[in-house]
PDB file of C-alpha atoms in Angstrom:
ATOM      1  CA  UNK Q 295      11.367  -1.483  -1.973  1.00  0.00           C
ATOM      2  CA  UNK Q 296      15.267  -1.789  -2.224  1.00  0.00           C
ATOM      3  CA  UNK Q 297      15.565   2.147  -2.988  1.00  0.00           C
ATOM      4  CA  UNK Q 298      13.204   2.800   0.317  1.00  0.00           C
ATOM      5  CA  UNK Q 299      10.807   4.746  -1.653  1.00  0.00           C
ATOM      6  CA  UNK Q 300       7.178   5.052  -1.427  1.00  0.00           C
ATOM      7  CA  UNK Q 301       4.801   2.889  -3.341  1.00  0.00           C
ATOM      8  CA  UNK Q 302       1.089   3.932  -3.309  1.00  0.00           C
ATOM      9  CA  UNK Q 303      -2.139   2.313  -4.677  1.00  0.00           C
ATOM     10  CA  UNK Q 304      -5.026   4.003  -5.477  1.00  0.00           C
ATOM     11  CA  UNK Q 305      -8.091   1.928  -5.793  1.00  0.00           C
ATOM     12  CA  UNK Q 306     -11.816   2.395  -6.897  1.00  0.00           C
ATOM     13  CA  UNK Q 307     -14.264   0.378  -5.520  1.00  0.00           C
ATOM     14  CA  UNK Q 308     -16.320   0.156  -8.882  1.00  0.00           C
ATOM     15  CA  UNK Q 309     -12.840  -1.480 -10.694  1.00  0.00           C
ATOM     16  CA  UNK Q 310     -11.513  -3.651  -7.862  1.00  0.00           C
ATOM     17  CA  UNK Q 311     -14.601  -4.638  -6.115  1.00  0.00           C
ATOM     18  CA  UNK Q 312     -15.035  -7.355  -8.691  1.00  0.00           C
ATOM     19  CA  UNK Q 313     -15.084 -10.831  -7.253  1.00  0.00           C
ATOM     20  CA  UNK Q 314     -12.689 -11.733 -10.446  1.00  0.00           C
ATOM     21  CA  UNK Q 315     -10.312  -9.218  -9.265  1.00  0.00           C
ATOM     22  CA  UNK Q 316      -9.793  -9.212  -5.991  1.00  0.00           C
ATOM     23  CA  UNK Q 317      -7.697 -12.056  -6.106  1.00  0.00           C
ATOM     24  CA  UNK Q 318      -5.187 -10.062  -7.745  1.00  0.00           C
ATOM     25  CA  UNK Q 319      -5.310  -7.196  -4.516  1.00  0.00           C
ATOM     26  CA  UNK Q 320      -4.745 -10.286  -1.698  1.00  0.00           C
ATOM     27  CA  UNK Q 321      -1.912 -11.782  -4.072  1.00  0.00           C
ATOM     28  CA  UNK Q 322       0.176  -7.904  -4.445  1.00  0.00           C
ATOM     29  CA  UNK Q 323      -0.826  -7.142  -0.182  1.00  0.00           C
ATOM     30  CA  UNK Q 324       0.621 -10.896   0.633  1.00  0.00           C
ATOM     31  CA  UNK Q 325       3.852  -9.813  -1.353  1.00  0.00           C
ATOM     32  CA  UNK Q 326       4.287  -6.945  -0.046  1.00  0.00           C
ATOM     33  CA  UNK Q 327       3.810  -8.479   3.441  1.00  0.00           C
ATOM     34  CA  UNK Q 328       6.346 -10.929   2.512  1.00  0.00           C
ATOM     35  CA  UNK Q 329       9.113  -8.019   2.907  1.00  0.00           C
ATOM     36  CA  UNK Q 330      10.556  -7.175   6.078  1.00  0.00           C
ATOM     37  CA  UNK Q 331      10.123  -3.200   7.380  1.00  0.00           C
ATOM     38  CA  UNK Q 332       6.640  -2.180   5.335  1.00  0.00           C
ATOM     39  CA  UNK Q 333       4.833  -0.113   6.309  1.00  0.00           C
ATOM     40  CA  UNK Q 334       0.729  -0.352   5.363  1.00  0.00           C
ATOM     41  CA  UNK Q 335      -0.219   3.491   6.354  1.00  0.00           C
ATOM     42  CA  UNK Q 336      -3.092   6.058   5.055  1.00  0.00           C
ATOM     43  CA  UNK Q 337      -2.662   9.273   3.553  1.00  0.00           C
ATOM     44  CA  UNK Q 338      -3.048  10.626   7.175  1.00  0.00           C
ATOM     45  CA  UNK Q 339      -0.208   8.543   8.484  1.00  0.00           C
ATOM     46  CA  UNK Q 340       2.330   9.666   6.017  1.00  0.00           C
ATOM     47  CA  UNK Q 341       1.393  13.207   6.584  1.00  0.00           C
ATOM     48  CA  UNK Q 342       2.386  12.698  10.054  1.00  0.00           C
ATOM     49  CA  UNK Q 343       5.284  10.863   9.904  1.00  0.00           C
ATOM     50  CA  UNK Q 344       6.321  14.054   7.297  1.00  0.00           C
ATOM     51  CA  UNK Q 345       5.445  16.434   9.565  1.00  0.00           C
ATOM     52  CA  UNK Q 346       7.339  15.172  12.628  1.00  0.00           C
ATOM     53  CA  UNK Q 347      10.269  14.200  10.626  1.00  0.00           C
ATOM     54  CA  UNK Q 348      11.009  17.006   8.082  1.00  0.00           C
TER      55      UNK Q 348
END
């Protein structure tokens, strides 16, 4: 975050689909969240923003 980089997550359903796990997703995404200028984009999205701004 403090270098401006990009982080990205990679989940499978079959491994984080678990009720005992998902706790662990909603803890990391309410972290993140608690950080001023983040950006929550898709593969898509980044491709884009690459594209327009390269």
């Amino acid at each position: 975050y403090r270098e401006g980089g990009v982080f990205q997550l990679t989940m499978h359903p079959h491994v984080i689909g678990y009720r005992s796990r998902i706790w662990i997703l909603q803890e990391l995404i309410a972290y993140i969240q608690g950080h001023e200028k983040v950006w929550f984009a898709t593969h898509a999205d980044i491709a884009r923003y690459a594209k327009a701004n390269s």
